[in-house]
mmCIF file of C-alpha atoms in Angstrom:
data_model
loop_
_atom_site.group_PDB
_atom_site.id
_atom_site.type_symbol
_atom_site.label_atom_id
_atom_site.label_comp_id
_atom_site.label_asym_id
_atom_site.label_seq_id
_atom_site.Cartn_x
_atom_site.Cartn_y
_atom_site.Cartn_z
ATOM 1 C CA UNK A 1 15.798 -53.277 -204.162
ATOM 2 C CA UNK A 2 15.830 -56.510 -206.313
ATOM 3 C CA UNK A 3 12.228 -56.725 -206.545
ATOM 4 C CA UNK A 4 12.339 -52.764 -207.252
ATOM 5 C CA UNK A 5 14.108 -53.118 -210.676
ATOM 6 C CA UNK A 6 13.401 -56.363 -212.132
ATOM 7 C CA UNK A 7 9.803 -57.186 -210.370
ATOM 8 C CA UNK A 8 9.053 -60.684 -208.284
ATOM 9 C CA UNK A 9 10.473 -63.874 -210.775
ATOM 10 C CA UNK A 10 8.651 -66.631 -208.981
ATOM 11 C CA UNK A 11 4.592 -66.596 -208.428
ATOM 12 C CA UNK A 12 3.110 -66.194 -205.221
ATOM 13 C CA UNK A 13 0.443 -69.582 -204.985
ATOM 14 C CA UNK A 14 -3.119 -68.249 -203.842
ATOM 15 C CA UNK A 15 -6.087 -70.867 -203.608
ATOM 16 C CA UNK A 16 -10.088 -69.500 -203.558
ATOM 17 C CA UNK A 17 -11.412 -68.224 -200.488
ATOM 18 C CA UNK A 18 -14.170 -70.626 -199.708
ATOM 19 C CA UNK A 19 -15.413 -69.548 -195.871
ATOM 20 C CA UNK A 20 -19.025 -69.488 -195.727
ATOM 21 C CA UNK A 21 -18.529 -65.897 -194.457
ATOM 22 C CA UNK A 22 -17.863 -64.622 -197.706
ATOM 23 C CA UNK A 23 -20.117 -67.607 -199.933
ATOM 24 C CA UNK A 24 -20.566 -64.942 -202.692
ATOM 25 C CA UNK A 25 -17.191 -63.123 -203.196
ATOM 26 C CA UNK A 26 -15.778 -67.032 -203.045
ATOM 27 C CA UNK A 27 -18.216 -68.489 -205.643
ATOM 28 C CA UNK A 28 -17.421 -65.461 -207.998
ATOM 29 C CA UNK A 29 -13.961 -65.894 -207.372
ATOM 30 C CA UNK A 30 -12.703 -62.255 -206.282
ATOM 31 C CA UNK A 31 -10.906 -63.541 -202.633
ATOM 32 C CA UNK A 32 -7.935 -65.338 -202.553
ATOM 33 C CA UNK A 33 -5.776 -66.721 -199.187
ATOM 34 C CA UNK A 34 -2.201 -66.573 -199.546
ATOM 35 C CA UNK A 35 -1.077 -70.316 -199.253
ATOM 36 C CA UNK A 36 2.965 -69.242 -200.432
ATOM 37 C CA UNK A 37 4.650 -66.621 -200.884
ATOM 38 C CA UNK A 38 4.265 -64.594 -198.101
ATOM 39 C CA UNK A 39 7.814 -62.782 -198.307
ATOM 40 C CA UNK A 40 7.805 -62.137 -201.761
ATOM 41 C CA UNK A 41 4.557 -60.930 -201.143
ATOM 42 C CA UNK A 42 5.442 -58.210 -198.724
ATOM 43 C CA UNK A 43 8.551 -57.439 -200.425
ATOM 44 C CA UNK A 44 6.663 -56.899 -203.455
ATOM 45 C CA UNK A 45 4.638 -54.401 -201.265
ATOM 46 C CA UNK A 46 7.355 -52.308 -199.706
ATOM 47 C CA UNK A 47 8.777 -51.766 -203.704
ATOM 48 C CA UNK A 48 5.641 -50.094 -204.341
ATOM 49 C CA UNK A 49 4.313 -52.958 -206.523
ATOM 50 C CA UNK A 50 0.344 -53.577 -207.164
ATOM 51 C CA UNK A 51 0.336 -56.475 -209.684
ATOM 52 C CA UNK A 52 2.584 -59.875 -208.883
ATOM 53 C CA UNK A 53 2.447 -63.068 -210.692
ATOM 54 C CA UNK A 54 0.624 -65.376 -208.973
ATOM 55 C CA UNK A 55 -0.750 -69.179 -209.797
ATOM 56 C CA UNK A 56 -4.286 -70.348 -208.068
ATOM 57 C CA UNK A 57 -4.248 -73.429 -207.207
ATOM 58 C CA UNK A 58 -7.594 -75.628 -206.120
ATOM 59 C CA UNK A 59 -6.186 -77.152 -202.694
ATOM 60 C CA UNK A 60 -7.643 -77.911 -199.381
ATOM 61 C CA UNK A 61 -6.315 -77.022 -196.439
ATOM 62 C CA UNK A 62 -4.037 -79.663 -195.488
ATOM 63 C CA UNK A 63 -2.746 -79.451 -199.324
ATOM 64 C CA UNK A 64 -1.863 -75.875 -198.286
ATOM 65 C CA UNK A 65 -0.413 -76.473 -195.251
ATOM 66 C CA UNK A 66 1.988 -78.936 -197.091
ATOM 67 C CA UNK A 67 2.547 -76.726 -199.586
ATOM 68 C CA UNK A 68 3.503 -73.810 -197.067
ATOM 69 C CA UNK A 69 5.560 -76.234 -195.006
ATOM 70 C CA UNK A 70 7.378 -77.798 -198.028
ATOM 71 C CA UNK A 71 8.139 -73.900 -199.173
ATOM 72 C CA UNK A 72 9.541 -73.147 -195.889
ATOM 73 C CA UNK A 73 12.140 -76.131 -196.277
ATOM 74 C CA UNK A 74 13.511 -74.654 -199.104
ATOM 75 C CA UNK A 75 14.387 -71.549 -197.653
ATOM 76 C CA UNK A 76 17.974 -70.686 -197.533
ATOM 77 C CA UNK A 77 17.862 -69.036 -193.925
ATOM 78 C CA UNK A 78 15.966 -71.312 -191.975
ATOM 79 C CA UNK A 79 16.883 -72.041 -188.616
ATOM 80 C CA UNK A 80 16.710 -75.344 -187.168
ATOM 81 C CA UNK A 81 13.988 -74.687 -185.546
ATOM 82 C CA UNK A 82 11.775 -73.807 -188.085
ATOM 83 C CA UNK A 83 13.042 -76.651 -190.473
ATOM 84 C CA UNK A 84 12.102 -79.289 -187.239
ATOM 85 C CA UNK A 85 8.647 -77.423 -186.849
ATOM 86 C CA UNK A 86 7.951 -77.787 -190.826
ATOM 87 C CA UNK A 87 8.452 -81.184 -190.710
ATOM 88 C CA UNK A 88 6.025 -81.542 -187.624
ATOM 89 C CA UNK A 89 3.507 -79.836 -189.828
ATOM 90 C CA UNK A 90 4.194 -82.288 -192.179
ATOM 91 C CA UNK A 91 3.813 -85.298 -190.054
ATOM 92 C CA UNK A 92 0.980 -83.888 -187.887
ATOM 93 C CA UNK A 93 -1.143 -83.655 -191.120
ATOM 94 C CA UNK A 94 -0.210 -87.189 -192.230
ATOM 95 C CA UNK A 95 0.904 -89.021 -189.111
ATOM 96 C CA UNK A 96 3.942 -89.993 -187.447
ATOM 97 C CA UNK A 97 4.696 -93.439 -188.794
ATOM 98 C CA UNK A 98 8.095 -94.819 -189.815
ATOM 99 C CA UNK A 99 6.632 -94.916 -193.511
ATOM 100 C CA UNK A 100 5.524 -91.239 -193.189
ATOM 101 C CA UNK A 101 8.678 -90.241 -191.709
ATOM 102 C CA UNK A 102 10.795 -92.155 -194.450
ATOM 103 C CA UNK A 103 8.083 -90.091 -197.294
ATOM 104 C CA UNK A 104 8.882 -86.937 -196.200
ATOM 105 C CA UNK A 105 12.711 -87.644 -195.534
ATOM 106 C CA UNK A 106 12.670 -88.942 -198.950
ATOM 107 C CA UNK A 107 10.932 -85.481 -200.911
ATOM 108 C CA UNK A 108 13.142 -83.277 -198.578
ATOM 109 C CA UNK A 109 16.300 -85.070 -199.964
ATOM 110 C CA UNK A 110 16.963 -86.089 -195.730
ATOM 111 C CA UNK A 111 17.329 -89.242 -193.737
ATOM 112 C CA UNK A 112 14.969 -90.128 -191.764
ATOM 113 C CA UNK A 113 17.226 -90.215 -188.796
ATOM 114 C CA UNK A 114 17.888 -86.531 -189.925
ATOM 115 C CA UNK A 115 14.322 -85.841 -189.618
ATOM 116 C CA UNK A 116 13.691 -87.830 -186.699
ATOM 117 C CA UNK A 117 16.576 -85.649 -184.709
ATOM 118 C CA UNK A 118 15.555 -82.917 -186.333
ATOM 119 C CA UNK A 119 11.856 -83.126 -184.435
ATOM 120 C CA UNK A 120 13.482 -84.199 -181.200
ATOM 121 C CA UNK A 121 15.111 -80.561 -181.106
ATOM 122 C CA UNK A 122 11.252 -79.598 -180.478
ATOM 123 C CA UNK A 123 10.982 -81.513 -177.064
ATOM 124 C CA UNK A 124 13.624 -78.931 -175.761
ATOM 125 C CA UNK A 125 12.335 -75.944 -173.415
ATOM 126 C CA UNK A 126 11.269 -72.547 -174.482
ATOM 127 C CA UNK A 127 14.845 -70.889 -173.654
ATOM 128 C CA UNK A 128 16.658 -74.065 -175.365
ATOM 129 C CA UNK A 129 14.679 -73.404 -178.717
ATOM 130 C CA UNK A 130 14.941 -70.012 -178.380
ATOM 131 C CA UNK A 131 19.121 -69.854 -178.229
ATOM 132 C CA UNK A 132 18.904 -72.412 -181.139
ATOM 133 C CA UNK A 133 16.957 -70.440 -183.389
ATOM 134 C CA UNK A 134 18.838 -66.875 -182.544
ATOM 135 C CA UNK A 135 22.193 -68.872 -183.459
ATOM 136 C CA UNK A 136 23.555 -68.850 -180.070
ATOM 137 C CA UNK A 137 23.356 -72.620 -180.146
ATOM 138 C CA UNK A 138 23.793 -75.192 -182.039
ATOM 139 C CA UNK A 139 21.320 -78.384 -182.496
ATOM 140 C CA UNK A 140 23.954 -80.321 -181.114
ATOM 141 C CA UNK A 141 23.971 -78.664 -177.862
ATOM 142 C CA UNK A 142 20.247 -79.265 -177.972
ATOM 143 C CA UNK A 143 20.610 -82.637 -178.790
ATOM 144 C CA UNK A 144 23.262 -83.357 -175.679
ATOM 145 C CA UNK A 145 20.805 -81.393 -173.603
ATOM 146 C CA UNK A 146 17.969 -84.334 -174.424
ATOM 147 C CA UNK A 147 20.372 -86.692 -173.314
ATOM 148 C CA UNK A 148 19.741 -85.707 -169.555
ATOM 149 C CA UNK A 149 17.356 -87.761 -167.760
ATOM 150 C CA UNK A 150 14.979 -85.200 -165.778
ATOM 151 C CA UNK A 151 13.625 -81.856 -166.242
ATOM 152 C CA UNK A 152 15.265 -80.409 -163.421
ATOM 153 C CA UNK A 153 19.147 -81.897 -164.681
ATOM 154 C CA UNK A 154 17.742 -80.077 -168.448
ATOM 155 C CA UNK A 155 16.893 -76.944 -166.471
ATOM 156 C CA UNK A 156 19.769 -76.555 -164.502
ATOM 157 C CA UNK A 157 21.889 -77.198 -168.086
ATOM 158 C CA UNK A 158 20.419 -74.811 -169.438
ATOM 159 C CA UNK A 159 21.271 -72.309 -167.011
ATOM 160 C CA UNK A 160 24.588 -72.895 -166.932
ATOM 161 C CA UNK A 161 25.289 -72.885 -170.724
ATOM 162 C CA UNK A 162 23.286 -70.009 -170.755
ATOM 163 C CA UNK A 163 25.737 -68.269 -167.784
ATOM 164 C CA UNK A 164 28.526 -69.761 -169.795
ATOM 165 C CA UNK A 165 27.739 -68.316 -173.324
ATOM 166 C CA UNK A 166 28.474 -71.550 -174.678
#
């Protein structure tokens, strides 16, 4: 409704298509990929909107991938989940040393001990992540649940808080 009656405020970021599928559309510059924006985009859409501001930028791939990740931090409704997966993106494209870690802890306004934590929520089962992210539980219960020692003591933890409704 927002976007309806004053339009989208921030620009959606596009970069040039440059897939060798497409060599002359890319070269003449008429395709674009979405690298942020994505929600404003589709809002923007379902208001019946055909022009958006948008800014091209001239990024490679893992520039856009940062980019996208670093967006998705910002979000005010992101789930743990998706704030530990963005910062695996992060340090997947740039490594997993202390210095990295300490980088990106640094431009996310975090500790690294935050981050670090953060990422161990992603060693946690399907069903674990999947209670975290629909709000059902908390990190910290995820983070007790790494405490246990073997798969099977995780499993069966997860079984019962999940028969509990903790």
């Amino acid at each position: 409704d927002n976007i309806k009656k004053v339009g989208v405020l921030q620009s959606v970021i596009l970069r040039p298509l440059t897939i060798l599928k497409h060599p002359k559309e890319a070269a003449t510059g008429k395709l674009y990929v979405l690298v942020a924006g994505e929600r404003r985009y589709r809002a923007a859409q379902l208001a019946g909107l055909t022009d958006i501001p948008s800014r091209i930028l001239e990024i490679s791939d893992e520039q856009a991938l940062e980019v996208q990740a670093l967006e998705n931090l910002h979000r005010k409704d992101l789930t743990p989940i998706e704030e530990a997966r963005a910062f695996k993106a992060l340090l997947d494209a740039k490594g997993h040393t202390l210095a990295q870690v300490e980088e990106l802890a640094g431009r996310v306004d975090k500790t690294a001990s935050y981050v670090y934590r953060a990422l161990r929520l992603l060693e946690l089962p399907k069903k674990a992540l999947e209670k975290i992210e629909a709000g059902e539980w908390t990190p910290a219960h995820g983070h007790q649940l790494l405490r246990l020692t073997t798969a099977e003591k995780l499993e069966d933890a997860i079984d019962w808080l999940d028969m509990e409704d903790v």
